[in-house]
């Protein structure tokens, strides 16, 4: 089984409004917080048993506005859609 609890966003991506988000900060956030689940799954897939499971830790900020959460809301919503 796999438990994913990896998340990161540069501080500029969290403290600035989404309308000022840079492409680099967006890509970093999505790569670490969302794509890492796919990368880990691909890497470990051959080790999974038939009844293995994949679980990802998320946060309510994926579904409702949380002040200061910024781009992580997008990343967590994407992670949930991936999981």
mmCIF file with all atom_site columns, C-alpha atoms in Angstrom:
data_model
loop_
_atom_site.group_PDB
_atom_site.id
_atom_site.type_symbol
_atom_site.label_atom_id
_atom_site.label_alt_id
_atom_site.label_comp_id
_atom_site.label_asym_id
_atom_site.label_entity_id
_atom_site.label_seq_id
_atom_site.pdbx_PDB_ins_code
_atom_site.Cartn_x
_atom_site.Cartn_y
_atom_site.Cartn_z
_atom_site.occupancy
_atom_site.B_iso_or_equiv
_atom_site.pdbx_formal_charge
_atom_site.auth_seq_id
_atom_site.auth_comp_id
_atom_site.auth_asym_id
_atom_site.auth_atom_id
_atom_site.pdbx_PDB_model_num
ATOM 1  C CA . UNK A 1 1  ? 0.000   0.000  0.000   1.00 0.00 ? 1  UNK A CA 1
ATOM 2  C CA . UNK A 1 2  ? 1.024   3.601  -0.542  1.00 0.00 ? 2  UNK A CA 1
ATOM 3  C CA . UNK A 1 3  ? 0.214   6.609  1.650   1.00 0.00 ? 3  UNK A CA 1
ATOM 4  C CA . UNK A 1 4  ? 0.928   9.989  0.013   1.00 0.00 ? 4  UNK A CA 1
ATOM 5  C CA . UNK A 1 5  ? 1.320   13.034 2.285   1.00 0.00 ? 5  UNK A CA 1
ATOM 6  C CA . UNK A 1 6  ? 3.690   15.175 0.224   1.00 0.00 ? 6  UNK A CA 1
ATOM 7  C CA . UNK A 1 7  ? 2.901   18.852 -0.286  1.00 0.00 ? 7  UNK A CA 1
ATOM 8  C CA . UNK A 1 8  ? 4.880   22.009 -0.960  1.00 0.00 ? 8  UNK A CA 1
ATOM 9  C CA . UNK A 1 9  ? 4.376   25.475 -2.372  1.00 0.00 ? 9  UNK A CA 1
ATOM 10 C CA . UNK A 1 10 ? 6.952   28.255 -2.499  1.00 0.00 ? 10 UNK A CA 1
ATOM 11 C CA . UNK A 1 11 ? 6.208   30.985 0.039   1.00 0.00 ? 11 UNK A CA 1
ATOM 12 C CA . UNK A 1 12 ? 5.554   33.486 -2.766  1.00 0.00 ? 12 UNK A CA 1
ATOM 13 C CA . UNK A 1 13 ? 2.818   31.200 -4.089  1.00 0.00 ? 13 UNK A CA 1
ATOM 14 C CA . UNK A 1 14 ? 1.095   31.214 -0.708  1.00 0.00 ? 14 UNK A CA 1
ATOM 15 C CA . UNK A 1 15 ? 1.342   34.859 0.283   1.00 0.00 ? 15 UNK A CA 1
ATOM 16 C CA . UNK A 1 16 ? 0.537   36.448 -3.097  1.00 0.00 ? 16 UNK A CA 1
ATOM 17 C CA . UNK A 1 17 ? -2.948  36.420 -4.673  1.00 0.00 ? 17 UNK A CA 1
ATOM 18 C CA . UNK A 1 18 ? -3.533  33.751 -7.319  1.00 0.00 ? 18 UNK A CA 1
ATOM 19 C CA . UNK A 1 19 ? -3.683  36.501 -9.941  1.00 0.00 ? 19 UNK A CA 1
ATOM 20 C CA . UNK A 1 20 ? 0.030   37.127 -9.251  1.00 0.00 ? 20 UNK A CA 1
ATOM 21 C CA . UNK A 1 21 ? 1.083   33.471 -9.306  1.00 0.00 ? 21 UNK A CA 1
ATOM 22 C CA . UNK A 1 22 ? 4.090   32.747 -11.499 1.00 0.00 ? 22 UNK A CA 1
ATOM 23 C CA . UNK A 1 23 ? 4.216   29.763 -13.825 1.00 0.00 ? 23 UNK A CA 1
ATOM 24 C CA . UNK A 1 24 ? 7.313   28.497 -12.019 1.00 0.00 ? 24 UNK A CA 1
ATOM 25 C CA . UNK A 1 25 ? 5.584   28.594 -8.617  1.00 0.00 ? 25 UNK A CA 1
ATOM 26 C CA . UNK A 1 26 ? 2.498   26.889 -10.071 1.00 0.00 ? 26 UNK A CA 1
ATOM 27 C CA . UNK A 1 27 ? 4.585   24.138 -11.672 1.00 0.00 ? 27 UNK A CA 1
ATOM 28 C CA . UNK A 1 28 ? 6.605   23.563 -8.504  1.00 0.00 ? 28 UNK A CA 1
ATOM 29 C CA . UNK A 1 29 ? 3.464   23.334 -6.381  1.00 0.00 ? 29 UNK A CA 1
ATOM 30 C CA . UNK A 1 30 ? 1.721   20.933 -8.764  1.00 0.00 ? 30 UNK A CA 1
ATOM 31 C CA . UNK A 1 31 ? 4.800   18.788 -9.315  1.00 0.00 ? 31 UNK A CA 1
ATOM 32 C CA . UNK A 1 32 ? 5.523   18.272 -5.617  1.00 0.00 ? 32 UNK A CA 1
ATOM 33 C CA . UNK A 1 33 ? 1.957   18.210 -4.291  1.00 0.00 ? 33 UNK A CA 1
ATOM 34 C CA . UNK A 1 34 ? 0.163   16.304 -7.050  1.00 0.00 ? 34 UNK A CA 1
ATOM 35 C CA . UNK A 1 35 ? 2.393   14.707 -9.672  1.00 0.00 ? 35 UNK A CA 1
ATOM 36 C CA . UNK A 1 36 ? 4.494   13.111 -6.934  1.00 0.00 ? 36 UNK A CA 1
ATOM 37 C CA . UNK A 1 37 ? 1.575   10.726 -6.297  1.00 0.00 ? 37 UNK A CA 1
ATOM 38 C CA . UNK A 1 38 ? 1.723   9.518  -9.900  1.00 0.00 ? 38 UNK A CA 1
ATOM 39 C CA . UNK A 1 39 ? 5.521   9.302  -9.847  1.00 0.00 ? 39 UNK A CA 1
ATOM 40 C CA . UNK A 1 40 ? 5.528   7.250  -6.634  1.00 0.00 ? 40 UNK A CA 1
ATOM 41 C CA . UNK A 1 41 ? 2.787   4.977  -7.941  1.00 0.00 ? 41 UNK A CA 1
ATOM 42 C CA . UNK A 1 42 ? 4.674   4.363  -11.184 1.00 0.00 ? 42 UNK A CA 1
ATOM 43 C CA . UNK A 1 43 ? 7.893   3.643  -9.288  1.00 0.00 ? 43 UNK A CA 1
ATOM 44 C CA . UNK A 1 44 ? 6.339   1.290  -6.727  1.00 0.00 ? 44 UNK A CA 1
ATOM 45 C CA . UNK A 1 45 ? 3.684   -0.349 -8.900  1.00 0.00 ? 45 UNK A CA 1
ATOM 46 C CA . UNK A 1 46 ? 5.606   -3.590 -9.356  1.00 0.00 ? 46 UNK A CA 1
ATOM 47 C CA . UNK A 1 47 ? 5.777   -4.015 -5.561  1.00 0.00 ? 47 UNK A CA 1
ATOM 48 C CA . UNK A 1 48 ? 2.031   -3.739 -4.953  1.00 0.00 ? 48 UNK A CA 1
ATOM 49 C CA . UNK A 1 49 ? 0.077   -6.816 -4.023  1.00 0.00 ? 49 UNK A CA 1
ATOM 50 C CA . UNK A 1 50 ? -3.293  -7.415 -5.756  1.00 0.00 ? 50 UNK A CA 1
ATOM 51 C CA . UNK A 1 51 ? -5.261  -5.906 -2.855  1.00 0.00 ? 51 UNK A CA 1
ATOM 52 C CA . UNK A 1 52 ? -2.901  -2.976 -2.221  1.00 0.00 ? 52 UNK A CA 1
ATOM 53 C CA . UNK A 1 53 ? -4.328  0.483  -1.851  1.00 0.00 ? 53 UNK A CA 1
ATOM 54 C CA . UNK A 1 54 ? -3.204  4.026  -2.586  1.00 0.00 ? 54 UNK A CA 1
ATOM 55 C CA . UNK A 1 55 ? -4.252  6.762  -0.170  1.00 0.00 ? 55 UNK A CA 1
ATOM 56 C CA . UNK A 1 56 ? -3.571  10.487 -0.407  1.00 0.00 ? 56 UNK A CA 1
ATOM 57 C CA . UNK A 1 57 ? -3.829  13.027 2.395   1.00 0.00 ? 57 UNK A CA 1
ATOM 58 C CA . UNK A 1 58 ? -5.756  16.151 1.440   1.00 0.00 ? 58 UNK A CA 1
ATOM 59 C CA . UNK A 1 59 ? -7.293  19.168 3.167   1.00 0.00 ? 59 UNK A CA 1
ATOM 60 C CA . UNK A 1 60 ? -10.645 20.966 3.225   1.00 0.00 ? 60 UNK A CA 1
ATOM 61 C CA . UNK A 1 61 ? -8.946  23.811 1.341   1.00 0.00 ? 61 UNK A CA 1
ATOM 62 C CA . UNK A 1 62 ? -9.488  21.823 -1.835  1.00 0.00 ? 62 UNK A CA 1
ATOM 63 C CA . UNK A 1 63 ? -13.245 22.403 -1.494  1.00 0.00 ? 63 UNK A CA 1
ATOM 64 C CA . UNK A 1 64 ? -13.641 25.772 0.201   1.00 0.00 ? 64 UNK A CA 1
ATOM 65 C CA . UNK A 1 65 ? -11.761 29.046 0.570   1.00 0.00 ? 65 UNK A CA 1
ATOM 66 C CA . UNK A 1 66 ? -9.100  29.060 3.273   1.00 0.00 ? 66 UNK A CA 1
ATOM 67 C CA . UNK A 1 67 ? -7.279  32.398 3.752   1.00 0.00 ? 67 UNK A CA 1
ATOM 68 C CA . UNK A 1 68 ? -3.572  32.103 2.951   1.00 0.00 ? 68 UNK A CA 1
ATOM 69 C CA . UNK A 1 69 ? -3.882  28.657 1.324   1.00 0.00 ? 69 UNK A CA 1
ATOM 70 C CA . UNK A 1 70 ? -3.632  30.048 -2.207  1.00 0.00 ? 70 UNK A CA 1
ATOM 71 C CA . UNK A 1 71 ? -2.368  27.706 -4.878  1.00 0.00 ? 71 UNK A CA 1
ATOM 72 C CA . UNK A 1 72 ? -2.452  24.742 -2.480  1.00 0.00 ? 72 UNK A CA 1
ATOM 73 C CA . UNK A 1 73 ? -6.234  24.706 -2.949  1.00 0.00 ? 73 UNK A CA 1
ATOM 74 C CA . UNK A 1 74 ? -5.703  23.969 -6.634  1.00 0.00 ? 74 UNK A CA 1
ATOM 75 C CA . UNK A 1 75 ? -3.006  21.400 -5.902  1.00 0.00 ? 75 UNK A CA 1
ATOM 76 C CA . UNK A 1 76 ? -5.109  19.529 -3.338  1.00 0.00 ? 76 UNK A CA 1
ATOM 77 C CA . UNK A 1 77 ? -8.168  19.506 -5.627  1.00 0.00 ? 77 UNK A CA 1
ATOM 78 C CA . UNK A 1 78 ? -5.970  18.101 -8.382  1.00 0.00 ? 78 UNK A CA 1
ATOM 79 C CA . UNK A 1 79 ? -4.512  15.517 -6.001  1.00 0.00 ? 79 UNK A CA 1
ATOM 80 C CA . UNK A 1 80 ? -8.019  14.402 -5.043  1.00 0.00 ? 80 UNK A CA 1
ATOM 81 C CA . UNK A 1 81 ? -8.973  14.073 -8.705  1.00 0.00 ? 81 UNK A CA 1
ATOM 82 C CA . UNK A 1 82 ? -5.816  12.024 -9.299  1.00 0.00 ? 82 UNK A CA 1
ATOM 83 C CA . UNK A 1 83 ? -6.315  9.741  -6.294  1.00 0.00 ? 83 UNK A CA 1
#
